[in-house]
Each structure stands twice: as C-alpha cells, then as structure tokens.
Amino acid sequence: MLVGVPKEIKTREFRVGLVPSSVAELVSRGHQVLVETGAGAGIGADDDEYRSAGADIAASAADVFAAAEMIVKVKEPQPNEWMQLSPNQILFTYLHLAADAAQAHGLAASGCTAIAYETITDDQGGLPLLAPMSEVAGRLAVIEGASHLKANAGGRGVLISGVPGTAPADVLIVGGGVVGVNAAKMAVGLGARVTVFDRSVPRLRYLSDIFGNSITTRYSSNAVLAEAVKSADMVIGAVLIPGAAAPKLVSRAQLATMRPGAVLVDVAIDQGGCFETSRATTHDDPTYMVDGIVHYCVANMPGSVPRTSSEALNNATLPHVLALADKGVAALDDNQHLANGLNVAGGKVVYQAVLDAIGETAAA
C-alpha cells in the first residue's frame, strides 16, 4: 500500500502522523510511504531522515492526497484537506466528529473511509490511541493552568505550590480517567491541594488507592461540584464520553460564584468542551476571559510538545497502521477494536455517538 503523510496545518500543530522509525517499519513490510516535505520539521526530523527510513518526499500536500491509498495524520482534517480525500481512500487520524458536524459531512461527501484514533478500543475497555495524548494533555493542563494563574496572565496571582507560610493553589480535576490521573500526578508533584471528581465510585476508590492522602476524591454530583468551584484556583475539565460530545459541567452562572482570576482548563474542548463558556482557542491566542475567569481551551495541547507527543502516539498507532497497510479495510473484519474506530464509510457517518451529537439518524 502507498501510505501518505501530509504536513499538519492546524494552527501551531507540530506533530507528525508517522515518525521515521514507523516509516521504516512500513517499508520493511513492502509498503511505500510518501511524506510531504517538511512534515517532520516540528519533531526535528528533516526530509533526509525520512528518505533514510525509506520514504519518498512529496513537494506538496496535494501530491500526497492524490497518490496515497491511506492518509495518516494527527489532527482532524481541515476543510481544504477533506476536500482532497476520495472514495477508496482510508483516513486514519483523530477526528472528534461529535463537535464538528461540518467535518462529519465533509468526510461523508468525500466517500473516504475515516477511522478515528479516539474511538478504537482494547480488551480492557480503554481507548489505547487516545491514552498517550491524554497523558500528555493531563500533564500540560496543570503546567498551563499554573502559568495562567500568574497576575500578568490575568490570573489570581497564586503560585501553585505556595511557599512556607502561604497556601498552595486549590486544583479541582473533573474526571478521573487518563487525563485526570495525569493532571493529578502533576498537580500533586507541584504541591497543589488536589481534589478529583468522578461519577464512578470504583474509579474514586482506585484513585484513592494510588494517591493516598495526597488528593481528595469526591463524587461528582452537580451540587457538590457547584460548591467546590467557588473556592477553586484552577478547574481542569477532563471528562470523556467516547466519541460523543462532552457534558457541560460548569455553567455560565457558576462563574459569578468563582474567585476572580481563577483558571478553567478545558481538556475536553476537542469534544465540544465541558464548561458552558468554553470555545476552542489556539496556541497563538490560548486564553480569553469570561466574567473575570481565565479560560484556557487550546484544542491541540499536545502539539506544543511534538517530539514527546509524536513518539508516544506512534507507539500506539503503529500496529494499526501496519494492519491497515497490509489488509486495507479488510483489517476491520479481523479486529473489532480497530473496527470500533470506523466513523465514516460509504458516504455516511456510521458511529452512533457522532450521529447522536450532530442530530442525525443512521442511514438505511
């Protein structure tokens, strides 16, 4: 199969779909790889490194889309990318269609087969291709939140760790999954007072077991969460419903009850965000204020650490890339977990949670 890797074009997105070592794996199995020139610049991999791994270099993204049987990316295709997709072509990337009806319709109109990293499952019921970026995003959420607590960034002027004789920051993490666990690790390590909210009692028990007394766990009822945000310095939204739009857990009205200069970090923004006032931002312009509360809602947070992120992502995606390259869409018949990634096929959106989110029903 001819596998194509275009350069990512989302604002300040420096990751790459395939690192050189992954290219070498594909080539060793008899596949061709076509990489757009400069695609690996963000991770320090130049065209010569890709050539050494066995790839051919394309002069433009258009050349990649025109030739490739499968496109491997990181972020969801932008409009000028999905317009270049064609029937009988496989797209393998993050999609997050529940929050993007226009993209869902565009992919369906292209006739391509679109497989989403974020809905592929494993034997444990996890999301193994989402997990590595969730680990990165959870840790970055605390770093970015701490930075924006500074007064010059519009925050409360609080040092997350405090110093002897002063209080550390109160950090609330809403959601105890992979993002939440990694946010908690970082926040605890920096010395914050950390409370994690979740609706699963077994998950709260697990968190209590691994963190001990270094965090507080709370069941995430609406009333308890509403009371807790009043005294929070930082609230991290880390809630995920696989493939579906994120629930809105903090309302606009609740912002008025919060401390001025508190920071909301919405890691769920790819799926529409879990705060009512969330809207996607970029690394160039990452924050905005609503009612005196700082909102950090960058939709591609791991893109700011592309070397770590690209390597971690490829560790998870490569087995599936190889299976798709070897067998094409027939690989879905062999692996139900991979088949769970199928979001668009035959000119239709086929993933039920996406259909529900965009207000459509499955086509007959």
mmCIF file of C-alpha atoms in Angstrom:
data_model
loop_
_atom_site.group_PDB
_atom_site.id
_atom_site.type_symbol
_atom_site.label_atom_id
_atom_site.label_comp_id
_atom_site.label_asym_id
_atom_site.label_seq_id
_atom_site.Cartn_x
_atom_site.Cartn_y
_atom_site.Cartn_z
ATOM 1 C CA MET A 1 0.000 0.000 0.000
ATOM 2 C CA LEU A 2 1.063 3.586 -0.594
ATOM 3 C CA VAL A 3 0.758 5.431 2.726
ATOM 4 C CA GLY A 4 0.734 9.230 2.723
ATOM 5 C CA VAL A 5 1.802 11.631 5.460
ATOM 6 C CA PRO A 6 0.868 15.285 4.867
ATOM 7 C CA LYS A 7 2.222 18.082 6.999
ATOM 8 C CA GLU A 8 -0.163 19.118 9.764
ATOM 9 C CA ILE A 9 -1.742 22.521 9.096
ATOM 10 C CA LYS A 10 -3.798 23.194 12.230
ATOM 11 C CA THR A 11 -2.507 26.329 13.963
ATOM 12 C CA ARG A 12 0.739 25.622 15.837
ATOM 13 C CA GLU A 13 0.426 21.879 15.292
ATOM 14 C CA PHE A 14 3.961 20.482 15.135
ATOM 15 C CA ARG A 15 3.287 16.752 15.448
ATOM 16 C CA VAL A 16 3.558 14.329 12.536
ATOM 17 C CA GLY A 17 1.490 11.276 11.668
ATOM 18 C CA LEU A 18 4.439 8.921 11.196
ATOM 19 C CA VAL A 19 7.896 9.308 12.716
ATOM 20 C CA PRO A 20 10.873 7.971 10.716
ATOM 21 C CA SER A 21 11.066 4.714 12.695
ATOM 22 C CA SER A 22 7.422 3.986 11.816
ATOM 23 C CA VAL A 23 8.153 4.685 8.158
ATOM 24 C CA ALA A 24 10.998 2.174 8.301
ATOM 25 C CA GLU A 25 8.629 -0.461 9.713
ATOM 26 C CA LEU A 26 6.186 0.054 6.850
ATOM 27 C CA VAL A 27 8.917 -0.027 4.206
ATOM 28 C CA SER A 28 10.369 -3.228 5.677
ATOM 29 C CA ARG A 29 6.995 -4.877 5.031
ATOM 30 C CA GLY A 30 6.937 -3.845 1.393
ATOM 31 C CA HIS A 31 4.838 -0.698 1.623
ATOM 32 C CA GLN A 32 5.585 2.708 0.104
ATOM 33 C CA VAL A 33 5.456 5.870 2.162
ATOM 34 C CA LEU A 34 5.062 9.350 0.703
ATOM 35 C CA VAL A 35 5.833 12.191 3.119
ATOM 36 C CA GLU A 36 5.172 15.854 2.380
ATOM 37 C CA THR A 37 8.337 17.915 2.509
ATOM 38 C CA GLY A 38 8.817 19.464 5.944
ATOM 39 C CA ALA A 39 6.210 17.250 7.618
ATOM 40 C CA GLY A 40 8.667 16.196 10.314
ATOM 41 C CA ALA A 41 10.276 19.577 10.923
ATOM 42 C CA GLY A 42 8.392 20.065 14.187
ATOM 43 C CA ILE A 43 9.980 16.958 15.698
ATOM 44 C CA GLY A 44 13.437 17.705 14.297
ATOM 45 C CA ALA A 45 13.187 15.087 11.510
ATOM 46 C CA ASP A 46 14.161 16.546 8.146
ATOM 47 C CA ASP A 47 13.413 15.156 4.695
ATOM 48 C CA ASP A 48 16.750 13.347 4.550
ATOM 49 C CA GLU A 49 15.922 11.413 7.715
ATOM 50 C CA TYR A 50 12.670 10.279 6.137
ATOM 51 C CA ARG A 51 14.490 9.339 2.943
ATOM 52 C CA SER A 52 16.940 7.299 5.007
ATOM 53 C CA ALA A 53 13.955 5.466 6.512
ATOM 54 C CA GLY A 54 12.768 4.607 3.011
ATOM 55 C CA ALA A 55 10.164 7.289 2.324
ATOM 56 C CA ASP A 56 9.697 9.309 -0.824
ATOM 57 C CA ILE A 57 9.272 13.064 -0.378
ATOM 58 C CA ALA A 58 6.352 14.905 -1.987
ATOM 59 C CA ALA A 59 6.547 18.572 -2.896
ATOM 60 C CA SER A 60 3.047 19.345 -1.610
ATOM 61 C CA ALA A 61 0.130 18.012 0.373
ATOM 62 C CA ALA A 62 -1.865 17.842 -2.846
ATOM 63 C CA ASP A 63 0.638 15.327 -4.199
ATOM 64 C CA VAL A 64 0.240 13.203 -1.058
ATOM 65 C CA PHE A 65 -3.565 13.236 -1.140
ATOM 66 C CA ALA A 66 -3.630 12.471 -4.867
ATOM 67 C CA ALA A 67 -1.351 9.435 -4.647
ATOM 68 C CA ALA A 68 -1.904 7.790 -1.270
ATOM 69 C CA GLU A 69 -4.226 4.883 -0.589
ATOM 70 C CA MET A 70 -4.158 5.695 3.116
ATOM 71 C CA ILE A 71 -3.579 9.079 4.750
ATOM 72 C CA VAL A 72 -2.086 9.018 8.252
ATOM 73 C CA LYS A 73 -2.360 12.270 10.208
ATOM 74 C CA VAL A 74 -2.545 13.521 13.768
ATOM 75 C CA LYS A 75 -5.296 16.127 13.902
ATOM 76 C CA GLU A 76 -8.658 16.202 12.186
ATOM 77 C CA PRO A 77 -8.503 17.236 8.525
ATOM 78 C CA GLN A 78 -9.120 20.885 7.844
ATOM 79 C CA PRO A 79 -11.687 21.802 5.133
ATOM 80 C CA ASN A 80 -9.118 22.090 2.338
ATOM 81 C CA GLU A 81 -7.817 18.642 3.338
ATOM 82 C CA TRP A 82 -11.108 16.752 3.472
ATOM 83 C CA MET A 83 -11.929 18.205 0.046
ATOM 84 C CA GLN A 84 -8.882 16.339 -1.303
ATOM 85 C CA LEU A 85 -9.965 12.956 0.048
ATOM 86 C CA SER A 86 -11.530 10.470 -2.347
ATOM 87 C CA PRO A 87 -13.502 7.205 -2.400
ATOM 88 C CA ASN A 88 -11.467 4.055 -1.723
ATOM 89 C CA GLN A 89 -9.038 6.143 0.363
ATOM 90 C CA ILE A 90 -8.516 5.451 4.069
ATOM 91 C CA LEU A 91 -8.067 8.323 6.520
ATOM 92 C CA PHE A 92 -6.507 7.350 9.861
ATOM 93 C CA THR A 93 -6.263 10.172 12.411
ATOM 94 C CA TYR A 94 -8.006 11.880 15.313
ATOM 95 C CA LEU A 95 -11.420 13.109 14.120
ATOM 96 C CA HIS A 96 -13.538 14.289 17.096
ATOM 97 C CA LEU A 97 -16.592 14.479 14.837
ATOM 98 C CA ALA A 98 -19.144 14.867 17.642
ATOM 99 C CA ALA A 99 -18.111 18.506 18.000
ATOM 100 C CA ASP A 100 -17.720 19.151 14.261
ATOM 101 C CA ALA A 101 -20.761 18.411 12.091
ATOM 102 C CA ALA A 102 -19.222 20.241 9.123
ATOM 103 C CA GLN A 103 -16.236 17.906 9.118
ATOM 104 C CA ALA A 104 -18.504 14.864 9.506
ATOM 105 C CA HIS A 105 -20.496 15.920 6.465
ATOM 106 C CA GLY A 106 -17.346 16.777 4.514
ATOM 107 C CA LEU A 107 -15.793 13.376 5.158
ATOM 108 C CA ALA A 108 -19.017 11.621 4.228
ATOM 109 C CA ALA A 109 -19.231 13.594 0.987
ATOM 110 C CA SER A 110 -15.656 12.624 0.095
ATOM 111 C CA GLY A 111 -16.548 8.936 0.088
ATOM 112 C CA CYS A 112 -13.451 8.049 2.102
ATOM 113 C CA THR A 113 -13.256 5.524 4.925
ATOM 114 C CA ALA A 114 -12.430 7.557 8.045
ATOM 115 C CA ILE A 115 -11.109 5.723 11.098
ATOM 116 C CA ALA A 116 -10.765 7.731 14.305
ATOM 117 C CA TYR A 117 -7.943 7.110 16.737
ATOM 118 C CA GLU A 118 -10.107 8.217 19.643
ATOM 119 C CA THR A 119 -12.798 5.524 19.321
ATOM 120 C CA ILE A 120 -10.547 2.475 18.859
ATOM 121 C CA THR A 121 -10.811 0.242 21.917
ATOM 122 C CA ASP A 122 -8.848 -2.510 23.663
ATOM 123 C CA ASP A 123 -9.589 -5.638 25.666
ATOM 124 C CA GLN A 124 -9.759 -3.669 28.909
ATOM 125 C CA GLY A 125 -12.411 -1.297 27.558
ATOM 126 C CA GLY A 126 -9.876 1.514 27.246
ATOM 127 C CA LEU A 127 -9.060 3.873 24.393
ATOM 128 C CA PRO A 128 -5.437 2.989 23.661
ATOM 129 C CA LEU A 129 -4.845 5.511 20.879
ATOM 130 C CA LEU A 130 -6.346 8.343 22.897
ATOM 131 C CA ALA A 131 -4.456 7.426 26.062
ATOM 132 C CA PRO A 132 -0.964 8.704 25.116
ATOM 133 C CA MET A 133 -2.254 12.149 24.149
ATOM 134 C CA SER A 134 -4.480 12.180 27.223
ATOM 135 C CA GLU A 135 -1.395 11.545 29.334
ATOM 136 C CA VAL A 136 0.370 14.482 27.682
ATOM 137 C CA ALA A 137 -2.672 16.776 27.845
ATOM 138 C CA GLY A 138 -3.342 15.986 31.503
ATOM 139 C CA ARG A 139 0.172 16.954 32.493
ATOM 140 C CA LEU A 140 0.194 20.040 30.267
ATOM 141 C CA ALA A 141 -3.149 21.160 31.698
ATOM 142 C CA VAL A 142 -1.549 21.728 35.084
ATOM 143 C CA ILE A 143 1.527 23.406 33.612
ATOM 144 C CA GLU A 144 -0.576 25.786 31.516
ATOM 145 C CA GLY A 145 -3.068 26.377 34.296
ATOM 146 C CA ALA A 146 -0.274 27.209 36.731
ATOM 147 C CA SER A 147 1.262 29.631 34.239
ATOM 148 C CA HIS A 148 -2.049 31.409 33.725
ATOM 149 C CA LEU A 149 -2.638 31.778 37.452
ATOM 150 C CA LYS A 150 0.043 34.481 37.329
ATOM 151 C CA ALA A 151 -1.325 38.003 37.629
ATOM 152 C CA ASN A 152 0.343 39.137 34.400
ATOM 153 C CA ALA A 153 -1.649 36.408 32.599
ATOM 154 C CA GLY A 154 -4.930 37.557 34.122
ATOM 155 C CA GLY A 155 -4.898 35.017 36.951
ATOM 156 C CA ARG A 156 -5.262 35.305 40.701
ATOM 157 C CA GLY A 157 -1.556 35.785 41.308
ATOM 158 C CA VAL A 158 -1.199 32.445 43.057
ATOM 159 C CA LEU A 159 1.860 30.190 42.928
ATOM 160 C CA ILE A 160 0.535 26.657 42.522
ATOM 161 C CA SER A 161 2.846 25.249 45.183
ATOM 162 C CA GLY A 162 2.748 28.164 47.570
ATOM 163 C CA VAL A 163 5.818 28.722 49.757
ATOM 164 C CA PRO A 164 6.329 28.179 53.506
ATOM 165 C CA GLY A 165 3.752 30.240 55.344
ATOM 166 C CA THR A 166 1.362 30.550 52.366
ATOM 167 C CA ALA A 167 -1.364 28.322 50.964
ATOM 168 C CA PRO A 168 -0.893 26.338 47.756
ATOM 169 C CA ALA A 169 -3.420 26.530 44.935
ATOM 170 C CA ASP A 170 -6.678 24.605 45.134
ATOM 171 C CA VAL A 171 -6.890 22.484 41.962
ATOM 172 C CA LEU A 172 -10.111 20.695 41.021
ATOM 173 C CA ILE A 173 -9.932 17.953 38.399
ATOM 174 C CA VAL A 174 -13.289 16.923 36.960
ATOM 175 C CA GLY A 175 -12.934 13.408 35.597
ATOM 176 C CA GLY A 176 -10.734 10.627 36.928
ATOM 177 C CA GLY A 177 -9.722 8.970 33.656
ATOM 178 C CA VAL A 178 -6.342 9.102 31.940
ATOM 179 C CA VAL A 179 -6.337 12.899 31.666
ATOM 180 C CA GLY A 180 -7.429 13.286 35.265
ATOM 181 C CA VAL A 181 -4.875 10.848 36.655
ATOM 182 C CA ASN A 182 -2.030 12.563 34.831
ATOM 183 C CA ALA A 183 -3.234 16.015 35.827
ATOM 184 C CA ALA A 184 -3.369 14.826 39.424
ATOM 185 C CA LYS A 185 0.170 13.428 39.241
ATOM 186 C CA MET A 186 1.474 16.760 38.002
ATOM 187 C CA ALA A 187 -0.549 18.900 40.415
ATOM 188 C CA VAL A 188 0.417 16.765 43.419
ATOM 189 C CA GLY A 189 4.046 16.873 42.334
ATOM 190 C CA LEU A 190 3.918 20.657 42.233
ATOM 191 C CA GLY A 191 2.457 20.825 45.724
ATOM 192 C CA ALA A 192 -1.135 21.855 44.990
ATOM 193 C CA ARG A 193 -4.168 20.848 47.046
ATOM 194 C CA VAL A 194 -5.895 18.486 44.658
ATOM 195 C CA THR A 195 -9.477 17.257 44.531
ATOM 196 C CA VAL A 196 -10.605 14.805 41.840
ATOM 197 C CA PHE A 197 -14.286 14.437 40.948
ATOM 198 C CA ASP A 198 -15.798 11.437 39.180
ATOM 199 C CA ARG A 199 -19.164 9.681 38.960
ATOM 200 C CA SER A 200 -17.677 6.194 39.269
ATOM 201 C CA VAL A 201 -17.195 5.086 42.860
ATOM 202 C CA PRO A 202 -14.841 2.249 41.810
ATOM 203 C CA ARG A 203 -12.750 4.820 39.952
ATOM 204 C CA LEU A 204 -12.648 7.082 43.007
ATOM 205 C CA ARG A 205 -11.591 4.104 45.092
ATOM 206 C CA TYR A 206 -8.805 3.363 42.593
ATOM 207 C CA LEU A 207 -7.624 6.979 42.712
ATOM 208 C CA SER A 208 -7.621 6.923 46.490
ATOM 209 C CA ASP A 209 -5.561 3.729 46.458
ATOM 210 C CA ILE A 210 -2.863 5.096 44.146
ATOM 211 C CA PHE A 211 -2.654 8.635 45.534
ATOM 212 C CA GLY A 212 -3.432 8.004 49.181
ATOM 213 C CA ASN A 213 -3.840 11.151 51.227
ATOM 214 C CA SER A 214 -2.178 13.372 48.637
ATOM 215 C CA ILE A 215 -5.548 14.011 46.948
ATOM 216 C CA THR A 216 -9.181 14.250 47.977
ATOM 217 C CA THR A 217 -11.757 12.306 45.950
ATOM 218 C CA ARG A 218 -15.378 13.444 45.619
ATOM 219 C CA TYR A 219 -18.425 12.004 43.900
ATOM 220 C CA SER A 220 -19.307 14.441 41.128
ATOM 221 C CA SER A 221 -22.879 15.441 41.905
ATOM 222 C CA ASN A 222 -23.985 18.770 40.453
ATOM 223 C CA ALA A 223 -24.457 20.332 43.878
ATOM 224 C CA VAL A 224 -21.104 19.208 45.286
ATOM 225 C CA LEU A 225 -19.202 20.364 42.208
ATOM 226 C CA ALA A 226 -21.012 23.710 42.159
ATOM 227 C CA GLU A 227 -19.985 24.334 45.748
ATOM 228 C CA ALA A 228 -16.387 23.262 45.181
ATOM 229 C CA VAL A 229 -15.714 25.577 42.230
ATOM 230 C CA LYS A 230 -16.408 28.596 44.443
ATOM 231 C CA SER A 231 -13.059 28.218 46.215
ATOM 232 C CA ALA A 232 -11.018 26.740 43.366
ATOM 233 C CA ASP A 233 -7.988 28.452 41.906
ATOM 234 C CA MET A 234 -7.890 26.080 38.917
ATOM 235 C CA VAL A 235 -10.518 23.744 37.456
ATOM 236 C CA ILE A 236 -9.417 21.156 34.892
ATOM 237 C CA GLY A 237 -12.123 19.638 32.712
ATOM 238 C CA ALA A 238 -11.099 16.053 31.993
ATOM 239 C CA VAL A 239 -14.394 14.341 31.181
ATOM 240 C CA LEU A 240 -14.742 11.948 28.258
ATOM 241 C CA ILE A 241 -17.672 10.065 26.764
ATOM 242 C CA PRO A 242 -16.087 8.062 23.899
ATOM 243 C CA GLY A 243 -16.936 9.596 20.544
ATOM 244 C CA ALA A 244 -19.667 11.795 21.994
ATOM 245 C CA ALA A 245 -19.974 15.460 22.896
ATOM 246 C CA ALA A 246 -18.671 16.324 26.357
ATOM 247 C CA PRO A 247 -21.274 17.171 29.045
ATOM 248 C CA LYS A 248 -21.399 20.760 30.313
ATOM 249 C CA LEU A 249 -20.419 20.575 33.975
ATOM 250 C CA VAL A 250 -19.789 24.209 34.932
ATOM 251 C CA SER A 251 -22.398 26.736 33.872
ATOM 252 C CA ARG A 252 -22.046 30.403 32.967
ATOM 253 C CA ALA A 253 -23.982 31.309 36.107
ATOM 254 C CA GLN A 254 -21.454 29.452 38.268
ATOM 255 C CA LEU A 255 -18.598 31.643 37.020
ATOM 256 C CA ALA A 256 -20.019 34.505 39.069
ATOM 257 C CA THR A 257 -19.515 32.412 42.218
ATOM 258 C CA MET A 258 -15.835 31.733 41.495
ATOM 259 C CA ARG A 259 -12.799 33.678 42.617
ATOM 260 C CA PRO A 260 -11.846 36.376 40.080
ATOM 261 C CA GLY A 261 -8.777 35.271 38.172
ATOM 262 C CA ALA A 262 -9.412 31.552 38.659
ATOM 263 C CA VAL A 263 -8.432 29.437 35.667
ATOM 264 C CA LEU A 264 -10.522 26.919 33.732
ATOM 265 C CA VAL A 265 -8.531 24.466 31.598
ATOM 266 C CA ASP A 266 -10.815 22.516 29.266
ATOM 267 C CA VAL A 267 -9.031 19.402 28.027
ATOM 268 C CA ALA A 268 -12.375 18.150 26.638
ATOM 269 C CA ILE A 269 -12.558 21.004 24.127
ATOM 270 C CA ASP A 270 -11.940 18.608 21.209
ATOM 271 C CA GLN A 271 -15.307 17.082 22.034
ATOM 272 C CA GLY A 272 -17.043 20.445 22.476
ATOM 273 C CA GLY A 273 -15.807 21.274 25.964
ATOM 274 C CA CYS A 274 -17.195 20.535 29.422
ATOM 275 C CA PHE A 275 -17.722 24.149 30.552
ATOM 276 C CA GLU A 276 -20.683 26.097 29.179
ATOM 277 C CA THR A 277 -18.461 29.062 28.315
ATOM 278 C CA SER A 278 -15.745 27.038 26.537
ATOM 279 C CA ARG A 279 -14.784 27.724 22.935
ATOM 280 C CA ALA A 280 -11.748 26.378 21.134
ATOM 281 C CA THR A 281 -8.599 28.510 21.190
ATOM 282 C CA THR A 282 -5.128 28.173 19.674
ATOM 283 C CA HIS A 283 -1.557 28.174 20.919
ATOM 284 C CA ASP A 284 -1.185 31.647 19.380
ATOM 285 C CA ASP A 285 -4.132 33.028 21.373
ATOM 286 C CA PRO A 286 -4.761 30.438 24.094
ATOM 287 C CA THR A 287 -6.961 32.226 26.611
ATOM 288 C CA TYR A 288 -9.923 34.545 26.958
ATOM 289 C CA MET A 289 -11.858 35.970 29.906
ATOM 290 C CA VAL A 290 -15.499 35.449 30.787
ATOM 291 C CA ASP A 291 -16.843 37.140 33.910
ATOM 292 C CA GLY A 292 -13.324 37.511 35.295
ATOM 293 C CA ILE A 293 -12.426 33.822 34.846
ATOM 294 C CA VAL A 294 -9.489 32.807 32.633
ATOM 295 C CA HIS A 295 -10.400 30.140 30.055
ATOM 296 C CA TYR A 296 -7.628 28.016 28.501
ATOM 297 C CA CYS A 297 -9.223 25.895 25.756
ATOM 298 C CA VAL A 298 -6.472 25.001 23.272
ATOM 299 C CA ALA A 299 -7.777 22.154 21.128
ATOM 300 C CA ASN A 300 -4.390 20.595 20.365
ATOM 301 C CA MET A 301 -2.476 20.948 23.606
ATOM 302 C CA PRO A 302 -0.026 18.063 22.912
ATOM 303 C CA GLY A 303 1.021 19.814 19.703
ATOM 304 C CA SER A 304 3.204 22.110 21.798
ATOM 305 C CA VAL A 305 5.454 19.194 22.766
ATOM 306 C CA PRO A 306 5.602 17.448 19.384
ATOM 307 C CA ARG A 307 8.630 15.231 19.915
ATOM 308 C CA THR A 308 7.212 13.571 23.009
ATOM 309 C CA SER A 309 3.692 13.507 21.582
ATOM 310 C CA SER A 310 4.561 12.127 18.135
ATOM 311 C CA GLU A 311 6.689 9.337 19.555
ATOM 312 C CA ALA A 312 4.072 8.392 22.155
ATOM 313 C CA LEU A 313 1.305 8.463 19.555
ATOM 314 C CA ASN A 314 3.234 6.316 17.077
ATOM 315 C CA ASN A 315 3.910 3.751 19.788
ATOM 316 C CA ALA A 316 0.144 3.263 19.974
ATOM 317 C CA THR A 317 -0.902 3.735 16.333
ATOM 318 C CA LEU A 318 1.786 1.755 14.502
ATOM 319 C CA PRO A 319 0.285 -1.744 14.958
ATOM 320 C CA HIS A 320 -2.981 -0.484 13.462
ATOM 321 C CA VAL A 321 -1.229 1.394 10.659
ATOM 322 C CA LEU A 322 0.588 -1.814 9.756
ATOM 323 C CA ALA A 323 -2.636 -3.849 9.823
ATOM 324 C CA LEU A 324 -4.437 -1.355 7.582
ATOM 325 C CA ALA A 325 -1.473 -1.161 5.215
ATOM 326 C CA ASP A 326 -1.306 -4.967 4.992
ATOM 327 C CA LYS A 327 -5.021 -5.630 4.512
ATOM 328 C CA GLY A 328 -6.782 -2.349 3.786
ATOM 329 C CA VAL A 329 -10.311 -2.014 5.166
ATOM 330 C CA ALA A 330 -10.438 -5.817 5.488
ATOM 331 C CA ALA A 331 -8.326 -5.334 8.623
ATOM 332 C CA LEU A 332 -11.510 -4.107 10.311
ATOM 333 C CA ASP A 333 -13.045 -7.552 9.882
ATOM 334 C CA ASP A 334 -10.150 -9.122 11.783
ATOM 335 C CA ASN A 335 -10.134 -6.770 14.750
ATOM 336 C CA GLN A 336 -13.297 -5.498 16.420
ATOM 337 C CA HIS A 337 -11.312 -2.972 18.437
ATOM 338 C CA LEU A 338 -9.987 -1.414 15.235
ATOM 339 C CA ALA A 339 -13.474 -1.614 13.704
ATOM 340 C CA ASN A 340 -14.750 0.486 16.613
ATOM 341 C CA GLY A 341 -12.692 3.318 15.140
ATOM 342 C CA LEU A 342 -14.806 3.419 11.987
ATOM 343 C CA ASN A 343 -16.650 6.751 11.948
ATOM 344 C CA VAL A 344 -17.364 7.373 8.253
ATOM 345 C CA ALA A 345 -17.782 4.861 5.430
ATOM 346 C CA GLY A 346 -19.635 4.573 2.144
ATOM 347 C CA GLY A 347 -20.616 8.228 2.133
ATOM 348 C CA LYS A 348 -22.247 8.037 5.581
ATOM 349 C CA VAL A 349 -21.436 8.747 9.213
ATOM 350 C CA VAL A 350 -21.655 5.336 10.879
ATOM 351 C CA TYR A 351 -20.596 5.931 14.501
ATOM 352 C CA GLN A 352 -23.725 6.198 16.633
ATOM 353 C CA ALA A 353 -22.411 8.642 19.238
ATOM 354 C CA VAL A 354 -21.419 11.035 16.455
ATOM 355 C CA LEU A 355 -24.841 10.712 14.814
ATOM 356 C CA ASP A 356 -26.472 11.485 18.150
ATOM 357 C CA ALA A 357 -24.228 14.506 18.706
ATOM 358 C CA ILE A 358 -24.844 16.044 15.283
ATOM 359 C CA GLY A 359 -28.560 15.333 15.433
ATOM 360 C CA GLU A 360 -28.823 12.740 12.697
ATOM 361 C CA THR A 361 -30.002 9.158 12.424
ATOM 362 C CA ALA A 362 -28.206 6.276 10.779
ATOM 363 C CA ALA A 363 -28.882 5.964 7.078
ATOM 364 C CA ALA A 364 -30.653 2.824 5.992
#
